[in-house]
Amino acid sequence: MSRILVVEDERSMRELLALMLRKEGYEVDTLESATLAAERLRRGGEFDLVISDISMPGMSGLELLRETRGMAQEVEVILMTAFGSKQTAIEALNQGARYYVEKPFDLDEMKTVVRKTIEQKKVLRENADLKLENRGLRAELQGSFEGLIGRSPKMKAIFQLIHRVAGTGSTVMISGESGTGKELIARAIHYNSGRADRPFVSINCGALPDELLESELFGHMKGSFTGATGNKKGLFEVASGGTIFLDEIGETSSAMQIKLLRVLQERRIRRVGGTEEIDVDVRVITATNQDLPRMVRDKQFREDLFYRINVIAIHMPPLRERPEDIPALAEHFLAKYRALVGKAVVGGITKAAMEYLETHDWPGNVRQLENVIERAVALEASDELGPDSLPPEVRAGRAGVVLPEVSIPGEGFAVEEHLESLRRSYMVEALQRSGGVQTRAAELLGMTFRSFRYFAKKYSLARDNGGEEPSVEEPEPSLAPGTD
């Protein structure tokens, strides 16, 4: 059932339209002002169609139209007015209204206009869904999507989420550590949206002081400050009809946060030194590597701005949480820099080198992995990338522990017995360092308390459990030798 919002300050007209539309089988909500309608849409009210009068106290229907274009592109709008003019009709249609209806209107005519609008919207949505379905299938088969690479469950979930949110006009906030590829997500959303043929502009909010950031975002007028030799458009104007990506928004000052909040609320900007209000139609995507909810609690980030930008949240996982994606990423960067540097490296990455790459923690994430592969290609003299091509910190295991050299005796040996002996030795040392407290010893070895207790009992290492016993007897863990 299609949902329609009727916005009309005249009660009798509002009730007449609602009655007529409900008889046609639509779900209808009504509001008496554009201001209330805009707030309803901002809070996440999902409607297929908004039917609004143009002339109302406070916010006008044209202003509401601009609001809907900024918040949710998929909402269709029909405008009505008793004071029609050709110029007003052209303005309404140019700003994205589907139809323009003059009062008084024939009810059958209005029914036809509404039905056509809903049908057109349905066709557009079905075409968009088919397009996204095909893109999603290709992404899953190829393990890549708009520059994002990965076959892990977490990355597949990211691809699917991009598909779902791209067609909306909702504000998106992308979180994740530095180097995870947050801007790639923003670009993927833009280039799979209805704004794909319009500009995508990005700016690092933490790289500029407030004065310069304000000028970059909103523009300035000639003579507004020293060095302002002419009028300049800001990035919000440059991105008209497209997307603006505000990276590291958590680095902005309180004063700048207030200005950004105003733009998101009113969809208008004012250049530095200017007096004219300029309407902007842009989709806003933000990113941060900080814990914004904690910053809100600590009064370091405005709560009202946080809720404005956090309409749809996407978290990009760090590389260490998706190690299964490392081989595909490494091969991608190898192909990239092999072509740039002009080296064959036909042997690719050796198995030993790949094992080092897969076990590294990657504090710098995908960006660090790319730099490592670029360095390796530049320095490699042979036709393959082996362990010696990697920097020392990557050849070290997790937590900086250098992986030991191993060799198998000529006559072979019982590896399971050897691993059991190593486990027992490490557990003995951990118990000594922890004063016999098993919970602390388990933490030292990265084991669960239950697992440690099981092996301590097996090896007759301790009688005291070093922590509280569970109230219910647990079965022994089903563990293969050499596992936790």
Short mmCIF file of N, CA and C in Angstrom, two decimals, residues 122-230:
data_model
loop_
_atom_site.label_atom_id
_atom_site.label_comp_id
_atom_site.label_asym_id
_atom_site.label_seq_id
_atom_site.Cartn_x
_atom_site.Cartn_y
_atom_site.Cartn_z
N LYS A 122 6.78 3.43 -9.13
CA LYS A 122 6.93 1.97 -9.04
C LYS A 122 7.84 1.45 -10.15
N VAL A 123 7.65 1.95 -11.37
CA VAL A 123 8.49 1.52 -12.50
C VAL A 123 9.94 1.92 -12.27
N LEU A 124 10.16 3.16 -11.82
CA LEU A 124 11.52 3.64 -11.56
C LEU A 124 12.19 2.80 -10.48
N ARG A 125 11.41 2.47 -9.45
CA ARG A 125 11.97 1.68 -8.34
C ARG A 125 12.33 0.27 -8.80
N GLU A 126 11.45 -0.34 -9.60
CA GLU A 126 11.72 -1.69 -10.10
C GLU A 126 12.95 -1.71 -10.99
N ASN A 127 13.11 -0.70 -11.83
CA ASN A 127 14.30 -0.61 -12.69
C ASN A 127 15.56 -0.43 -11.85
N ALA A 128 15.46 0.42 -10.83
CA ALA A 128 16.62 0.64 -9.95
C ALA A 128 16.97 -0.62 -9.18
N ASP A 129 15.94 -1.33 -8.69
CA ASP A 129 16.19 -2.57 -7.94
C ASP A 129 16.84 -3.63 -8.83
N LEU A 130 16.38 -3.73 -10.10
CA LEU A 130 16.98 -4.69 -11.02
C LEU A 130 18.44 -4.35 -11.30
N LYS A 131 18.70 -3.06 -11.47
CA LYS A 131 20.07 -2.61 -11.72
C LYS A 131 20.97 -2.94 -10.53
N LEU A 132 20.47 -2.66 -9.31
CA LEU A 132 21.26 -2.94 -8.12
C LEU A 132 21.43 -4.44 -7.90
N GLU A 133 20.39 -5.22 -8.23
CA GLU A 133 20.48 -6.67 -8.08
C GLU A 133 21.59 -7.24 -8.98
N ASN A 134 21.64 -6.74 -10.23
CA ASN A 134 22.68 -7.18 -11.15
C ASN A 134 24.06 -6.77 -10.67
N ARG A 135 24.16 -5.53 -10.16
CA ARG A 135 25.44 -5.07 -9.63
C ARG A 135 25.86 -5.90 -8.42
N GLY A 136 24.88 -6.21 -7.56
CA GLY A 136 25.19 -6.99 -6.37
C GLY A 136 25.66 -8.38 -6.71
N LEU A 137 25.04 -9.01 -7.73
CA LEU A 137 25.45 -10.35 -8.14
C LEU A 137 26.88 -10.32 -8.68
N ARG A 138 27.19 -9.31 -9.50
CA ARG A 138 28.54 -9.20 -10.03
C ARG A 138 29.55 -8.98 -8.91
N ALA A 139 29.17 -8.13 -7.94
CA ALA A 139 30.08 -7.84 -6.83
C ALA A 139 30.39 -9.10 -6.03
N GLU A 140 29.35 -9.92 -5.79
CA GLU A 140 29.56 -11.14 -5.00
C GLU A 140 30.41 -12.15 -5.76
N LEU A 141 30.20 -12.25 -7.06
CA LEU A 141 30.97 -13.20 -7.86
C LEU A 141 32.42 -12.75 -8.03
N GLN A 142 32.62 -11.45 -8.22
CA GLN A 142 33.95 -10.94 -8.48
C GLN A 142 34.71 -10.57 -7.22
N GLY A 143 34.01 -10.40 -6.10
CA GLY A 143 34.67 -10.02 -4.86
C GLY A 143 35.15 -8.58 -4.88
N SER A 144 34.56 -7.74 -5.73
CA SER A 144 34.93 -6.33 -5.78
C SER A 144 33.73 -5.50 -6.16
N PHE A 145 33.75 -4.25 -5.71
CA PHE A 145 32.62 -3.37 -5.98
C PHE A 145 33.09 -1.93 -5.87
N GLU A 146 33.12 -1.21 -7.01
CA GLU A 146 33.48 0.20 -7.04
C GLU A 146 34.80 0.49 -6.30
N GLY A 147 35.80 -0.37 -6.52
CA GLY A 147 37.10 -0.16 -5.87
C GLY A 147 37.24 -0.86 -4.54
N LEU A 148 36.12 -1.30 -3.95
CA LEU A 148 36.16 -2.05 -2.69
C LEU A 148 36.37 -3.53 -3.03
N ILE A 149 37.27 -4.17 -2.31
CA ILE A 149 37.62 -5.56 -2.60
C ILE A 149 37.42 -6.42 -1.37
N GLY A 150 36.78 -7.57 -1.54
CA GLY A 150 36.63 -8.48 -0.42
C GLY A 150 35.57 -9.54 -0.67
N ARG A 151 35.84 -10.74 -0.22
CA ARG A 151 34.89 -11.85 -0.30
C ARG A 151 34.43 -12.29 1.09
N SER A 152 34.92 -11.62 2.12
CA SER A 152 34.56 -12.00 3.48
C SER A 152 33.09 -11.67 3.73
N PRO A 153 32.45 -12.34 4.70
CA PRO A 153 31.05 -12.03 5.03
C PRO A 153 30.85 -10.56 5.38
N LYS A 154 31.82 -9.97 6.07
CA LYS A 154 31.67 -8.57 6.46
C LYS A 154 31.66 -7.65 5.25
N MET A 155 32.50 -7.93 4.26
CA MET A 155 32.53 -7.08 3.08
C MET A 155 31.30 -7.31 2.20
N LYS A 156 30.83 -8.54 2.13
CA LYS A 156 29.60 -8.79 1.37
C LYS A 156 28.42 -8.04 1.98
N ALA A 157 28.41 -7.97 3.32
CA ALA A 157 27.35 -7.22 4.00
C ALA A 157 27.46 -5.73 3.68
N ILE A 158 28.70 -5.22 3.58
CA ILE A 158 28.91 -3.82 3.22
C ILE A 158 28.39 -3.56 1.81
N PHE A 159 28.70 -4.46 0.86
CA PHE A 159 28.21 -4.30 -0.52
C PHE A 159 26.68 -4.22 -0.55
N GLN A 160 26.04 -5.11 0.18
CA GLN A 160 24.57 -5.15 0.20
C GLN A 160 23.99 -3.88 0.81
N LEU A 161 24.64 -3.37 1.85
CA LEU A 161 24.16 -2.15 2.50
C LEU A 161 24.30 -0.95 1.56
N ILE A 162 25.39 -0.89 0.82
CA ILE A 162 25.57 0.18 -0.16
C ILE A 162 24.45 0.14 -1.19
N HIS A 163 24.11 -1.06 -1.65
CA HIS A 163 23.01 -1.20 -2.62
C HIS A 163 21.71 -0.63 -2.07
N ARG A 164 21.44 -0.92 -0.80
CA ARG A 164 20.16 -0.51 -0.22
C ARG A 164 20.08 1.00 0.00
N VAL A 165 21.18 1.62 0.41
CA VAL A 165 21.11 3.04 0.78
C VAL A 165 21.42 3.97 -0.40
N ALA A 166 22.03 3.43 -1.46
CA ALA A 166 22.45 4.31 -2.57
C ALA A 166 21.26 5.03 -3.19
N GLY A 167 20.13 4.35 -3.35
CA GLY A 167 18.99 4.94 -4.01
C GLY A 167 18.22 5.94 -3.18
N THR A 168 18.52 6.05 -1.89
CA THR A 168 17.85 7.02 -1.03
C THR A 168 18.64 8.32 -1.03
N GLY A 169 18.05 9.34 -0.45
CA GLY A 169 18.78 10.61 -0.30
C GLY A 169 19.23 10.81 1.12
N SER A 170 19.15 9.76 1.94
CA SER A 170 19.44 9.88 3.37
C SER A 170 20.92 10.17 3.63
N THR A 171 21.15 10.91 4.71
CA THR A 171 22.52 11.19 5.15
C THR A 171 23.14 9.91 5.70
N VAL A 172 24.41 9.69 5.37
CA VAL A 172 25.12 8.46 5.77
C VAL A 172 26.35 8.84 6.58
N MET A 173 26.58 8.12 7.67
CA MET A 173 27.81 8.29 8.44
C MET A 173 28.61 6.99 8.39
N ILE A 174 29.86 7.09 7.94
CA ILE A 174 30.73 5.92 7.82
C ILE A 174 31.79 6.00 8.91
N SER A 175 31.89 4.95 9.71
CA SER A 175 32.89 4.91 10.78
C SER A 175 33.90 3.82 10.48
N GLY A 176 35.06 3.94 11.09
CA GLY A 176 36.10 2.94 10.89
C GLY A 176 37.48 3.54 11.09
N GLU A 177 38.46 2.69 11.31
CA GLU A 177 39.82 3.15 11.53
C GLU A 177 40.39 3.80 10.27
N SER A 178 41.46 4.56 10.45
CA SER A 178 42.13 5.18 9.31
C SER A 178 42.66 4.10 8.37
N GLY A 179 42.48 4.34 7.08
CA GLY A 179 43.03 3.41 6.09
C GLY A 179 42.12 2.26 5.73
N THR A 180 40.88 2.25 6.23
CA THR A 180 39.99 1.11 5.93
C THR A 180 39.25 1.28 4.60
N GLY A 181 39.20 2.51 4.08
CA GLY A 181 38.52 2.73 2.79
C GLY A 181 37.18 3.40 2.92
N LYS A 182 37.05 4.33 3.86
CA LYS A 182 35.75 4.99 4.09
C LYS A 182 35.34 5.84 2.88
N GLU A 183 36.31 6.51 2.25
CA GLU A 183 35.96 7.34 1.09
C GLU A 183 35.51 6.47 -0.09
N LEU A 184 36.06 5.26 -0.21
CA LEU A 184 35.61 4.36 -1.27
C LEU A 184 34.14 4.01 -1.10
N ILE A 185 33.71 3.83 0.15
CA ILE A 185 32.29 3.55 0.41
C ILE A 185 31.44 4.75 -0.01
N ALA A 186 31.90 5.95 0.36
CA ALA A 186 31.16 7.16 -0.01
C ALA A 186 31.02 7.28 -1.53
N ARG A 187 32.11 7.02 -2.24
CA ARG A 187 32.07 7.10 -3.71
C ARG A 187 31.15 6.02 -4.29
N ALA A 188 31.18 4.84 -3.70
CA ALA A 188 30.31 3.76 -4.19
C ALA A 188 28.84 4.13 -4.03
N ILE A 189 28.51 4.75 -2.89
CA ILE A 189 27.12 5.19 -2.67
C ILE A 189 26.73 6.22 -3.72
N HIS A 190 27.61 7.20 -3.95
CA HIS A 190 27.30 8.27 -4.91
C HIS A 190 27.12 7.72 -6.32
N TYR A 191 28.06 6.89 -6.77
CA TYR A 191 28.02 6.43 -8.16
C TYR A 191 26.98 5.35 -8.42
N ASN A 192 26.27 4.92 -7.37
CA ASN A 192 25.16 3.99 -7.55
C ASN A 192 23.83 4.66 -7.20
N SER A 193 23.85 5.98 -7.10
CA SER A 193 22.64 6.73 -6.76
C SER A 193 22.13 7.50 -7.97
N GLY A 194 20.99 8.15 -7.79
CA GLY A 194 20.45 8.98 -8.85
C GLY A 194 21.26 10.24 -9.09
N ARG A 195 22.27 10.49 -8.25
CA ARG A 195 23.12 11.67 -8.38
C ARG A 195 24.44 11.36 -9.08
N ALA A 196 24.55 10.17 -9.64
CA ALA A 196 25.83 9.71 -10.18
C ALA A 196 26.41 10.61 -11.25
N ASP A 197 25.54 11.30 -12.00
CA ASP A 197 26.03 12.16 -13.08
C ASP A 197 26.33 13.58 -12.61
N ARG A 198 26.20 13.81 -11.31
CA ARG A 198 26.52 15.11 -10.73
C ARG A 198 27.80 15.00 -9.91
N PRO A 199 28.38 16.12 -9.43
CA PRO A 199 29.70 16.07 -8.79
C PRO A 199 29.73 15.29 -7.47
N PHE A 200 30.89 14.68 -7.23
CA PHE A 200 31.22 14.12 -5.91
C PHE A 200 32.43 14.90 -5.42
N VAL A 201 32.29 15.62 -4.31
CA VAL A 201 33.40 16.40 -3.78
C VAL A 201 33.67 15.96 -2.35
N SER A 202 34.93 15.97 -1.96
CA SER A 202 35.29 15.53 -0.62
C SER A 202 36.24 16.53 0.02
N ILE A 203 36.23 16.57 1.34
CA ILE A 203 37.13 17.44 2.08
C ILE A 203 37.42 16.80 3.43
N ASN A 204 38.67 16.92 3.88
CA ASN A 204 39.06 16.44 5.20
C ASN A 204 38.87 17.58 6.19
N CYS A 205 37.85 17.47 7.02
CA CYS A 205 37.50 18.55 7.94
C CYS A 205 38.57 18.78 9.01
N GLY A 206 39.39 17.77 9.27
CA GLY A 206 40.41 17.93 10.30
C GLY A 206 41.71 18.54 9.79
N ALA A 207 41.78 18.79 8.48
CA ALA A 207 43.04 19.27 7.90
C ALA A 207 43.12 20.79 7.82
N LEU A 208 42.00 21.49 8.13
CA LEU A 208 41.97 22.95 7.97
C LEU A 208 41.48 23.62 9.24
N PRO A 209 42.01 24.81 9.56
CA PRO A 209 41.44 25.59 10.67
C PRO A 209 40.05 26.08 10.30
N ASP A 210 39.30 26.52 11.31
CA ASP A 210 37.90 26.90 11.11
C ASP A 210 37.69 27.91 10.00
N GLU A 211 38.53 28.97 9.97
CA GLU A 211 38.33 30.04 9.00
C GLU A 211 38.44 29.51 7.57
N LEU A 212 39.48 28.70 7.32
CA LEU A 212 39.66 28.15 5.99
C LEU A 212 38.61 27.10 5.66
N LEU A 213 38.22 26.30 6.65
CA LEU A 213 37.21 25.27 6.42
C LEU A 213 35.88 25.90 6.06
N GLU A 214 35.51 26.97 6.74
CA GLU A 214 34.24 27.65 6.44
C GLU A 214 34.25 28.20 5.02
N SER A 215 35.38 28.79 4.61
CA SER A 215 35.49 29.32 3.25
C SER A 215 35.43 28.20 2.22
N GLU A 216 36.08 27.07 2.50
CA GLU A 216 36.07 25.94 1.56
C GLU A 216 34.67 25.36 1.42
N LEU A 217 33.96 25.26 2.53
CA LEU A 217 32.63 24.63 2.48
C LEU A 217 31.56 25.56 1.92
N PHE A 218 31.57 26.82 2.35
CA PHE A 218 30.47 27.72 2.03
C PHE A 218 30.84 28.81 1.02
N GLY A 219 32.13 28.95 0.70
CA GLY A 219 32.56 29.98 -0.22
C GLY A 219 32.75 31.32 0.48
N HIS A 220 33.20 32.34 -0.25
CA HIS A 220 33.37 33.68 0.33
C HIS A 220 33.16 34.75 -0.73
N MET A 221 32.96 35.97 -0.25
CA MET A 221 32.78 37.13 -1.12
C MET A 221 34.08 37.91 -1.19
N LYS A 222 34.26 38.60 -2.28
CA LYS A 222 35.45 39.43 -2.47
C LYS A 222 35.59 40.43 -1.33
N GLY A 223 36.81 40.49 -0.76
CA GLY A 223 37.10 41.43 0.31
C GLY A 223 36.65 41.01 1.68
N SER A 224 36.11 39.78 1.81
CA SER A 224 35.61 39.34 3.12
C SER A 224 36.73 39.08 4.11
N PHE A 225 37.93 38.83 3.62
CA PHE A 225 39.10 38.68 4.48
C PHE A 225 40.34 38.91 3.62
N THR A 226 41.49 39.06 4.25
CA THR A 226 42.73 39.31 3.54
C THR A 226 43.02 38.16 2.57
N GLY A 227 43.21 38.51 1.34
CA GLY A 227 43.49 37.48 0.33
C GLY A 227 42.27 37.07 -0.47
N ALA A 228 41.08 37.54 -0.07
CA ALA A 228 39.87 37.22 -0.82
C ALA A 228 39.74 38.20 -1.98
N THR A 229 40.40 37.91 -3.07
CA THR A 229 40.46 38.83 -4.20
C THR A 229 39.27 38.70 -5.15
N GLY A 230 38.39 37.76 -4.89
CA GLY A 230 37.22 37.58 -5.73
C GLY A 230 36.19 36.70 -5.04
#
